[in-house]
CSV table of C-alpha atoms in Angstrom, one decimal:
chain,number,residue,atom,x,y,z
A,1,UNK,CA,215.9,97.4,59.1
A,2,UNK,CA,215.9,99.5,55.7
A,3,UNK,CA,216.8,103.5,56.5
A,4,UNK,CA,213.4,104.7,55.3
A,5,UNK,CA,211.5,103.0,57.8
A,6,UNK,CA,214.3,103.7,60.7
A,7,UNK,CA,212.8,106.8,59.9
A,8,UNK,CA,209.3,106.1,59.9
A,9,UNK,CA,209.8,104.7,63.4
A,10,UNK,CA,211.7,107.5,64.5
A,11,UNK,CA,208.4,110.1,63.6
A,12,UNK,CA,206.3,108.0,65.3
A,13,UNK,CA,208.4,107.7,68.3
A,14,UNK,CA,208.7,111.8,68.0
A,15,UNK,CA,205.2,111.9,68.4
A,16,UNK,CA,204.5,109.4,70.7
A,17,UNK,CA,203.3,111.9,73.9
A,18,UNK,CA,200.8,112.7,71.3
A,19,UNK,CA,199.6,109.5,70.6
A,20,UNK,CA,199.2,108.4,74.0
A,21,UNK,CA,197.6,111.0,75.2
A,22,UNK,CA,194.9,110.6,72.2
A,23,UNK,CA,194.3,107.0,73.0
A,24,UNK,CA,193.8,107.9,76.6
A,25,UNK,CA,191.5,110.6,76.0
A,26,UNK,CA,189.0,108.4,73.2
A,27,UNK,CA,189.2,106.0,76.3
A,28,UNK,CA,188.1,108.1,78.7
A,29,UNK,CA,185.1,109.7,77.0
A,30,UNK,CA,183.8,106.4,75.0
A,31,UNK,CA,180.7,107.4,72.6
A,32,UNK,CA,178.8,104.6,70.6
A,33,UNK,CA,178.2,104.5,66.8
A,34,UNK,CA,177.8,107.9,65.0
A,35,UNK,CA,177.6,109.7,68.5
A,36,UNK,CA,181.9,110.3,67.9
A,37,UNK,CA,181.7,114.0,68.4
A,38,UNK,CA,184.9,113.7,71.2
A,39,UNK,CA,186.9,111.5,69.6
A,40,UNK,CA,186.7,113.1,66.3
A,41,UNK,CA,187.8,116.3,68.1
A,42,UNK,CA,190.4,114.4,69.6
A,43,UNK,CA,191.9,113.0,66.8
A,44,UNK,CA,191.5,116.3,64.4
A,45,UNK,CA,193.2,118.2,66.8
A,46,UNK,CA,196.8,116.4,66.6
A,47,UNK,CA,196.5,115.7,62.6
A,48,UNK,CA,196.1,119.8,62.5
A,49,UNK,CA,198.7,119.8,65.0
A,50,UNK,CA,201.3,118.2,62.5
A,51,UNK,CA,199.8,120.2,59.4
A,52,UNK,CA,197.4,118.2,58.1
A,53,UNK,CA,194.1,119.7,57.0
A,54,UNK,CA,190.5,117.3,58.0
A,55,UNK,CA,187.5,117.0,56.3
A,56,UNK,CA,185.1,116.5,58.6
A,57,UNK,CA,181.8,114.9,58.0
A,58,UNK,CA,183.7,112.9,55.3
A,59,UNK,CA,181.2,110.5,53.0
A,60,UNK,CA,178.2,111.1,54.3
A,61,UNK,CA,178.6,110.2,57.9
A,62,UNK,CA,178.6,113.0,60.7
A,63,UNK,CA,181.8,111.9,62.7
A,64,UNK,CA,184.0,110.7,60.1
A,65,UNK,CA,186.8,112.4,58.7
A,66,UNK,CA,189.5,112.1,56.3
A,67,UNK,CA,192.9,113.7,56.1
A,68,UNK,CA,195.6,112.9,52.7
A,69,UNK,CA,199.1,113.6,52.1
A,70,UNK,CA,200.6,113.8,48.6
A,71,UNK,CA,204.0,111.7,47.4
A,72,UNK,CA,205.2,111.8,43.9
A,73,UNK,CA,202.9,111.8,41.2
A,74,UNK,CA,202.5,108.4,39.5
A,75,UNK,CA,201.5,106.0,42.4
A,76,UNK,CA,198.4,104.1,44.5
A,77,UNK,CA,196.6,105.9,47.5
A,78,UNK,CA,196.6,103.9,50.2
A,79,UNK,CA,194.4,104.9,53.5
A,80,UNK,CA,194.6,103.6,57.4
A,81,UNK,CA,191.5,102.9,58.6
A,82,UNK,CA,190.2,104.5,61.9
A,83,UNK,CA,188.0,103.1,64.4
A,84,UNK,CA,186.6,105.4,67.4
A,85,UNK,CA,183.7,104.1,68.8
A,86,UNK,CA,182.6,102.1,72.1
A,87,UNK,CA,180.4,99.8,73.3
A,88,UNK,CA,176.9,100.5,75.7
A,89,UNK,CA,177.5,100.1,78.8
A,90,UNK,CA,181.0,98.9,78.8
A,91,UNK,CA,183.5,101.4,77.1
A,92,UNK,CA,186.5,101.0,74.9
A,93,UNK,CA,185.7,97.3,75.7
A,94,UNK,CA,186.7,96.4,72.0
A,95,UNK,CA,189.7,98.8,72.6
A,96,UNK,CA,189.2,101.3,69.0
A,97,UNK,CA,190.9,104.1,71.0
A,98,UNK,CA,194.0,101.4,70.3
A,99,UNK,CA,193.0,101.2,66.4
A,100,UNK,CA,192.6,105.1,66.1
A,101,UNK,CA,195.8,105.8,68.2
A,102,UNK,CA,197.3,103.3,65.5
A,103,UNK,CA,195.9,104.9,62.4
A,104,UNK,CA,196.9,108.2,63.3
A,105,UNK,CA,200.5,107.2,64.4
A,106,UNK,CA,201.1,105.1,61.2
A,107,UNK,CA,199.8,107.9,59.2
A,108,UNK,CA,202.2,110.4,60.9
A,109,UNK,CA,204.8,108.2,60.3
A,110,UNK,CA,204.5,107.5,56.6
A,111,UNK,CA,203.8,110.4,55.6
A,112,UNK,CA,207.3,111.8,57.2
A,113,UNK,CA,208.8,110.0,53.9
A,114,UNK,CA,205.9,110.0,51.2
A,115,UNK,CA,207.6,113.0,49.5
A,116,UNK,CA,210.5,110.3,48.0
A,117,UNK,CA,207.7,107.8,46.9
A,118,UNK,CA,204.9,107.2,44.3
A,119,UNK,CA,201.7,108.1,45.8
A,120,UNK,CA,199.4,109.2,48.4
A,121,UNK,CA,198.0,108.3,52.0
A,122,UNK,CA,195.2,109.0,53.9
A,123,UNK,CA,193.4,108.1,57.6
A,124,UNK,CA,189.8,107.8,57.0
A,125,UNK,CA,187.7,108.0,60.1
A,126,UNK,CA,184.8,104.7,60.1
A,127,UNK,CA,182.1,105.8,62.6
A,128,UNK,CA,180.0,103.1,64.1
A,129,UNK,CA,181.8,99.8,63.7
A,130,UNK,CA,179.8,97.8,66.5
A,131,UNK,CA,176.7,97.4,64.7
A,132,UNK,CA,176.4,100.6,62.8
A,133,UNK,CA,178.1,99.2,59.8
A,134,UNK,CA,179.7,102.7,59.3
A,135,UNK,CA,182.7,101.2,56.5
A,136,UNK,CA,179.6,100.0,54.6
A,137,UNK,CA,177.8,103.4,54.7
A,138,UNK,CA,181.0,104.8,53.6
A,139,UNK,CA,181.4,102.4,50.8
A,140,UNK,CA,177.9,103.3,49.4
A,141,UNK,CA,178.6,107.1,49.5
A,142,UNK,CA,181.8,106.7,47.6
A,143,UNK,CA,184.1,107.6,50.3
A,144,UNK,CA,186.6,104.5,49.0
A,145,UNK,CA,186.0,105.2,45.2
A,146,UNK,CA,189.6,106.9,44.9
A,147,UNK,CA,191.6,104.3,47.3
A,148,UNK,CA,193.6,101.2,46.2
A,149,UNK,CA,194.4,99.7,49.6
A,150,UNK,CA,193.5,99.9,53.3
A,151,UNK,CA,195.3,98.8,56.5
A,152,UNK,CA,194.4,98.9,60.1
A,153,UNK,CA,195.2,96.7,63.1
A,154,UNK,CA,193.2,95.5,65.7
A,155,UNK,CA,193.7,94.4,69.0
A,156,UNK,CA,193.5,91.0,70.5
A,157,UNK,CA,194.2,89.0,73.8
A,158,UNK,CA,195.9,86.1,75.6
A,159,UNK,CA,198.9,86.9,73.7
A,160,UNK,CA,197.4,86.0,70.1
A,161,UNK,CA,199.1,88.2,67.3
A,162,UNK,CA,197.1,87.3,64.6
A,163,UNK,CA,197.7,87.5,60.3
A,164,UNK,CA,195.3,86.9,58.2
A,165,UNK,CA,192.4,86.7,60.0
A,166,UNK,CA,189.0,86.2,58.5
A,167,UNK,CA,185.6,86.9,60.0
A,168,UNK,CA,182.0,86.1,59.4
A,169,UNK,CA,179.3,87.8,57.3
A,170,UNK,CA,176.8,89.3,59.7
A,171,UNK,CA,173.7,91.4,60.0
A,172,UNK,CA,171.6,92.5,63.1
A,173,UNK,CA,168.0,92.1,61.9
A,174,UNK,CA,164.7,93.5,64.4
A,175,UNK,CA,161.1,92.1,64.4
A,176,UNK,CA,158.2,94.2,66.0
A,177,UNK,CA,154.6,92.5,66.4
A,178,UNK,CA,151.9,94.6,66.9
A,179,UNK,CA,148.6,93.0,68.6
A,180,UNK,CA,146.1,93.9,70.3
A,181,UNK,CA,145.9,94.6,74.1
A,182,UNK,CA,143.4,93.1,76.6
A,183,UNK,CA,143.0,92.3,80.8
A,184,UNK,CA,144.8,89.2,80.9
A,185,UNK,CA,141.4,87.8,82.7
A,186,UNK,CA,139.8,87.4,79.4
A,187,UNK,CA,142.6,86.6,77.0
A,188,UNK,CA,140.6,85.8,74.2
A,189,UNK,CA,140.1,89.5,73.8
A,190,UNK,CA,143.8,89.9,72.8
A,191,UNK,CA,145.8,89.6,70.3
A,192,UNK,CA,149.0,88.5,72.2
A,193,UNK,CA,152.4,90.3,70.8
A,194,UNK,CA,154.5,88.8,73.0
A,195,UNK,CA,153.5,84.9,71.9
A,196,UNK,CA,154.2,85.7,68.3
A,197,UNK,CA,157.7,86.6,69.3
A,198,UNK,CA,158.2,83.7,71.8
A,199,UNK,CA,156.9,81.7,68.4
A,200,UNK,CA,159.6,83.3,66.7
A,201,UNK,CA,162.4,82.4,68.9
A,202,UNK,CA,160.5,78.8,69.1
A,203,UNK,CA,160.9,78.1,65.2
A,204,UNK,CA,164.7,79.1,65.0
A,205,UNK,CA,165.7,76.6,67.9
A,206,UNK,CA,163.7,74.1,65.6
A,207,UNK,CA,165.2,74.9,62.8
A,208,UNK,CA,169.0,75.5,64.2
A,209,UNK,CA,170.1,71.0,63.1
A,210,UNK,CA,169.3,72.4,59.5
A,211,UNK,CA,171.8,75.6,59.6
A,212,UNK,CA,175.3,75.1,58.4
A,213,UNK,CA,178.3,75.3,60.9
A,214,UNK,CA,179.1,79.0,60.7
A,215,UNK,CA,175.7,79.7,60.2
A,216,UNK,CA,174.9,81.4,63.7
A,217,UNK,CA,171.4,82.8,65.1
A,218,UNK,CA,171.2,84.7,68.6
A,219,UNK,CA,168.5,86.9,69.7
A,220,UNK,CA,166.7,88.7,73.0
A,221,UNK,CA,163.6,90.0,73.5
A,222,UNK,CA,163.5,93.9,73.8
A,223,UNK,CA,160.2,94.6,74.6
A,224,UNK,CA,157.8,92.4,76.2
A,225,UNK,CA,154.7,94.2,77.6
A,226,UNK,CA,154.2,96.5,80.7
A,227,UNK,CA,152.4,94.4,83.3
A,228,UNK,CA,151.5,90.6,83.2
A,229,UNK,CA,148.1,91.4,84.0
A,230,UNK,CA,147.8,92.6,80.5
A,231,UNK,CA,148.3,90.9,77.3
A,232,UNK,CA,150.6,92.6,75.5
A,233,UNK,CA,149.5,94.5,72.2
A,234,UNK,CA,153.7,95.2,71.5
A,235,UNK,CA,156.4,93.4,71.3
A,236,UNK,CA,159.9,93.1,69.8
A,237,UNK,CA,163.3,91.5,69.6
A,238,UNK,CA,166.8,91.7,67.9
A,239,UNK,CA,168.7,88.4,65.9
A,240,UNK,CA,172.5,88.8,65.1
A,241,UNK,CA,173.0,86.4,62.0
A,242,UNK,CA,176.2,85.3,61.2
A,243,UNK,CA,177.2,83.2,58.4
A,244,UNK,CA,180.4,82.2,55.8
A,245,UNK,CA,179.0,84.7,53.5
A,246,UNK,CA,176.4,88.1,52.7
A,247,UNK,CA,175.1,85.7,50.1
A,248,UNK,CA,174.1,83.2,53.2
A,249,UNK,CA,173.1,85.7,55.5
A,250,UNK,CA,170.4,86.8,52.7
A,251,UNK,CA,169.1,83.3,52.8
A,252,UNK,CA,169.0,83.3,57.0
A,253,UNK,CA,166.9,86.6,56.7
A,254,UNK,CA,164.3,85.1,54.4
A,255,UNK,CA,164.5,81.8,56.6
A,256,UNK,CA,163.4,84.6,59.9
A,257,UNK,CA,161.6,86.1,57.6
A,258,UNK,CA,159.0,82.7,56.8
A,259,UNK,CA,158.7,82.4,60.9
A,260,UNK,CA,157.7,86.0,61.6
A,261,UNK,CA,154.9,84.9,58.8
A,262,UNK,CA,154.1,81.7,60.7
A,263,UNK,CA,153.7,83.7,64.1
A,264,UNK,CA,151.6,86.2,62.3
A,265,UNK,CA,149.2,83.7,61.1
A,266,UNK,CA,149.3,81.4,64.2
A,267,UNK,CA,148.8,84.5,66.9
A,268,UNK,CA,147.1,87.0,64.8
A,269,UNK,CA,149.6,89.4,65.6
A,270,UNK,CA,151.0,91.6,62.7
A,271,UNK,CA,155.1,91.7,62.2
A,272,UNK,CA,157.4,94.0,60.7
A,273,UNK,CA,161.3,93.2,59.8
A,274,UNK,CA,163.9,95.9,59.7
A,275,UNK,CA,167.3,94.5,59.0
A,276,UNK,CA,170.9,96.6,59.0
A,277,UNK,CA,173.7,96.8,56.7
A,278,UNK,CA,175.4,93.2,56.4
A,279,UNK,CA,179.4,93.5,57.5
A,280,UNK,CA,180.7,91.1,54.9
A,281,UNK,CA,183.2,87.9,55.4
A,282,UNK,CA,186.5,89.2,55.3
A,283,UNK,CA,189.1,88.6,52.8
A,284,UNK,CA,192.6,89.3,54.5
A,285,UNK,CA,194.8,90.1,51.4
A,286,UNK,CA,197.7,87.4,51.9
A,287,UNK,CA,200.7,89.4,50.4
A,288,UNK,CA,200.1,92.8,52.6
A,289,UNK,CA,199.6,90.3,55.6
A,290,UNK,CA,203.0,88.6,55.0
A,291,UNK,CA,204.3,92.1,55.0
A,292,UNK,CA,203.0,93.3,57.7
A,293,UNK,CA,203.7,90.3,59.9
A,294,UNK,CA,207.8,90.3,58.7
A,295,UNK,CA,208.0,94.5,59.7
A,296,UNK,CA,206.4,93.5,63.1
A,297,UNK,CA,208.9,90.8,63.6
A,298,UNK,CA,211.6,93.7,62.9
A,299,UNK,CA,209.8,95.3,65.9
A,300,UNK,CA,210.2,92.1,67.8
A,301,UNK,CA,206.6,90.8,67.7
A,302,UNK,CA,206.2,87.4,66.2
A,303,UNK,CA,203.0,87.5,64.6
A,304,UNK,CA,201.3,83.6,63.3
A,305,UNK,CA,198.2,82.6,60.5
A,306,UNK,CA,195.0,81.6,62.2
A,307,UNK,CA,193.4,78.0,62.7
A,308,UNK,CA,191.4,77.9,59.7
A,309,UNK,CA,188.5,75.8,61.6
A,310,UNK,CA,187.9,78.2,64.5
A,311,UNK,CA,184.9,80.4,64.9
A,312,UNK,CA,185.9,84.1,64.3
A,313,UNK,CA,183.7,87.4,64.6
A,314,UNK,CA,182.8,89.7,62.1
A,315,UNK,CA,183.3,93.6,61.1
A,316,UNK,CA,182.5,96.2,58.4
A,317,UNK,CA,186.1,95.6,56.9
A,318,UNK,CA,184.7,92.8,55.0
A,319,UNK,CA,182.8,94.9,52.8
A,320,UNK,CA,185.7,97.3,52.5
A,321,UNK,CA,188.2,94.0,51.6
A,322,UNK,CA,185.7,92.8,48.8
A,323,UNK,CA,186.2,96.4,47.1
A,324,UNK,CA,190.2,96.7,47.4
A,325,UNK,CA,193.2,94.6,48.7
A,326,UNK,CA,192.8,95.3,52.9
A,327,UNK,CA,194.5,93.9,56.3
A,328,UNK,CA,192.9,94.0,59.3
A,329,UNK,CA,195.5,92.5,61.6
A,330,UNK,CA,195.7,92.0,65.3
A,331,UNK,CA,198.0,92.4,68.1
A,332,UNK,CA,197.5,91.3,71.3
A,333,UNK,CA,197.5,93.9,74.2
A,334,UNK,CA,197.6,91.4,77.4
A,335,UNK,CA,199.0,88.0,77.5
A,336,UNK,CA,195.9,87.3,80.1
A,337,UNK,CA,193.9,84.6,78.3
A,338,UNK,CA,190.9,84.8,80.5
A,339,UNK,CA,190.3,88.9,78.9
A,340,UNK,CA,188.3,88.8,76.9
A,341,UNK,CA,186.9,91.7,74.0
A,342,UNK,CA,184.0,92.8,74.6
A,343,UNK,CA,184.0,92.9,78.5
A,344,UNK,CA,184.5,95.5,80.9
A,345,UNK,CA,188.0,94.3,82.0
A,346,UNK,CA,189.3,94.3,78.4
A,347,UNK,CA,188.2,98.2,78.3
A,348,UNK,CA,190.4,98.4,81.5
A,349,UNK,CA,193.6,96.5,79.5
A,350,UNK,CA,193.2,99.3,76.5
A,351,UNK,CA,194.3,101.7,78.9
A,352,UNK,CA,197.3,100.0,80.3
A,353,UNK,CA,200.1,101.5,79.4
A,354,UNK,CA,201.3,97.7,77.4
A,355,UNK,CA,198.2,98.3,75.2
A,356,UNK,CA,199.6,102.1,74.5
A,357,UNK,CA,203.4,100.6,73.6
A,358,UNK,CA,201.8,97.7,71.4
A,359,UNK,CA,199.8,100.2,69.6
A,360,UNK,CA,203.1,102.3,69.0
A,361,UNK,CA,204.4,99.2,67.6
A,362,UNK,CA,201.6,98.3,65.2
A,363,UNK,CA,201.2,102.1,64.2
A,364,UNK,CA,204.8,101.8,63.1
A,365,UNK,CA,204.0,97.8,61.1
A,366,UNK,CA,201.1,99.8,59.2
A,367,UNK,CA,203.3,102.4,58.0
A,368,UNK,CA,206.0,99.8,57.2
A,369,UNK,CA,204.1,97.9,55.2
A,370,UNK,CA,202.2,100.9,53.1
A,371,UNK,CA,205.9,101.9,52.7
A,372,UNK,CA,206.7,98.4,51.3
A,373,UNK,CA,203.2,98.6,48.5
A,374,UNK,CA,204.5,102.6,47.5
A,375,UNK,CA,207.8,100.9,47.3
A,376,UNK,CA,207.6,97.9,44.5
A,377,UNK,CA,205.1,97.9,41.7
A,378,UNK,CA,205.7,94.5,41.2
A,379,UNK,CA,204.7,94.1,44.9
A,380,UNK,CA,201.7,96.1,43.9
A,381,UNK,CA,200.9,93.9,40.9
A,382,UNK,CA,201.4,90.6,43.4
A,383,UNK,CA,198.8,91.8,45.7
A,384,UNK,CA,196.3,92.7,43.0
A,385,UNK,CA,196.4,89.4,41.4
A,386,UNK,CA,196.1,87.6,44.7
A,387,UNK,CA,193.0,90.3,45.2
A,388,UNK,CA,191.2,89.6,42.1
A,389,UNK,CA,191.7,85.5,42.3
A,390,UNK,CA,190.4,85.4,46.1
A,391,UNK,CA,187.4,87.3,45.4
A,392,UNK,CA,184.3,85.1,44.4
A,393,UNK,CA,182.3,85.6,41.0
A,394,UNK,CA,179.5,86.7,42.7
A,395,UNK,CA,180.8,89.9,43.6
A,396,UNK,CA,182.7,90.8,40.8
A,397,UNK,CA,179.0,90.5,38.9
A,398,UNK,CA,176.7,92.4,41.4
């Protein structure tokens, strides 16, 4: 292993009590999206600890942050991406107390040798991943305007170490109907909110033959009336659309769109459509992948490419890999193939003290790899050309 990032290792290992200790106490006080307040403290309190000042309330968003440190004139700024916030009802369950552990660590760590390279760093703090879209909030406010590259890590199960990933485009849209309420004796004196929704649901199960294969449509009915001796004068529900691309996702909304209008005039109910930010397909930057997955074999994880046929989720890193060359890697934290994200027992495997070492590890890959980019301007060059050739014309023009 080169002696610069011996060293990098070696700062992140100094500070690793601190780092532990931070994962374990985002963990134990889990707050969903833009409700961060702990964790942000958490996290500012060991960047001041090691000298570095944080702007809090960074871009807009209450509980981000951002904190930079300053190389040699001349070069990139590249920023690790942090990830703080929890799921309802089940916790760290998607483990970001790992993937701000591992921001913080591999910012520590490169920035204990910027001072001999081209460039700057800085940890940016993305409130309000699970369904907040807090990267794209970010990215509209200008918080990424002054950054040429972002890395973070994720983590994973069953012992899947992952480059290259890709993920979905997907948006959570929400349809209220507004009726008119009645004694469910004499229906006819209703207008029924709850059948225009059960309509709506009806339609998309109708329609699902026509969709493409990644296009996917899942809903649930939020509200549904008070008592079933009354017809219901409100009702509402949720979709989660997922899809190869924004650009298909905007063509699922209208499709959910044209059945709230059928179930308007069909029940006499009126409808209303509010949909979030769309996360964006991901486009892993190839180059800064193959990096990162040889500096985590020098750390003795073997990391492989994806199967390019299987289903994969989506995040708000998409829209931030459209803008500039990003990596959004994985490591797995239990070789258990039967935990899995999202659940309460994968919450309990981000506290195991494996998940805290494999975090270490990837803290020290990130900072391995930004140390590779600072490094080599023809690197640099090599993962701007593959940047500008993977993304499609229709962004480049919007």
């Amino acid at each position: 292993m080169e002696e610069r990032k011996e060293r990098i290792g070696k700062a992140i290992d100094e500070a690793r009590e601190d780092l532990i200790s931070l994962s374990r106490n985002i963990h134990d006080h889990p707050e969903l999206g833009f409700e961060e307040y702990k964790a942000l403290g958490f996290i500012s309190d060991v960047l001041e600890k090691y000298g570095f000042q944080v702007q809090k309330g960074y871009g807009g968003l209450p509980t981000s942050f951002r904190a930079d440190a300053r190389g040699m004139d001349g070069g990139p700024n590249i920023a690790f991406l942090a990830e703080y916030d929890a799921l309802k009802g089940v916790g760290h369950g998607c483990g970001h107390n790992l993937i701000a552990t591992c921001a913080v660590g591999a910012f520590l760590g490169m920035a204990s040798v910027l001072h001999e390279l081209p460039g700057r760093i800085c940890i940016i703090g993305t409130p309000a991943e699970e369904g907040g879209a807090g990267k794209v909030k970010l990215l509209d406010n200008g918080a990424f305007d002054d950054v040429d590259y972002a890395l973070m890590m994720h983590p994973s199960s069953g012992g899947s170490n992952l480059v290259g990933r890709g993920g979905r485009a997907a948006c959570t849209v929400y349809v209220e109907f507004h009726g008119k309420g009645a004694h469910s004796s004499v229906p006819k004196n209703g207008i029924n909110a709850l059948s225009a929704v059960i309509h709506v649901f009806n339609q998309i199960d109708l329609m699902r033959p026509t969709f493409e294969p990644q296009d996917n449509i899942n809903g649930i009915i939020m509200e549904g009336g008070t008592a079933a001796n009354i017809i219901p004068s409100f009702a509402s529900c949720a979709f989660c659309l997922r899809a190869d691309t924004m650009k298909r996702i905007e063509e699922l909304i209208e499709i959910l769109r044209r059945c709230v209008e059928n179930a308007e005039r069909l029940t006499g109910a009126k409808g209303e459509i509010r949909c979030d930010d769309i996360s964006a397909e991901r486009y892993p930057n190839r180059p800064m992948c193959q990096a990162f997955k040889d500096n985590m074999s020098e750390l003795g994880i073997e990391m492989t490419w994806p199967d390019p046929k299987k289903q994969y989720g989506s995040s708000d890193i998409g829209n931030v890999s459209i803008k500039i060359p990003a990596i959004h890697d994985y490591l797995s934290i239990t070789d258990n193939t039967e935990i899995q994200g999202h659940t309460a027992e994968y919450a309990e495997a981000a506290a195991a003290p494996e998940a805290q070492e494999i975090c270490l590890k990837g803290a020290k890959g990130l900072a391995m790899t930004a140390c590779d980019i600072l490094s080599s301007r023809e690197f640099q060059k090599e993962i701007q050309e593959y940047h500008e050739k993977q993304i499609p014309d229709f962004y480049k023009n919007k």
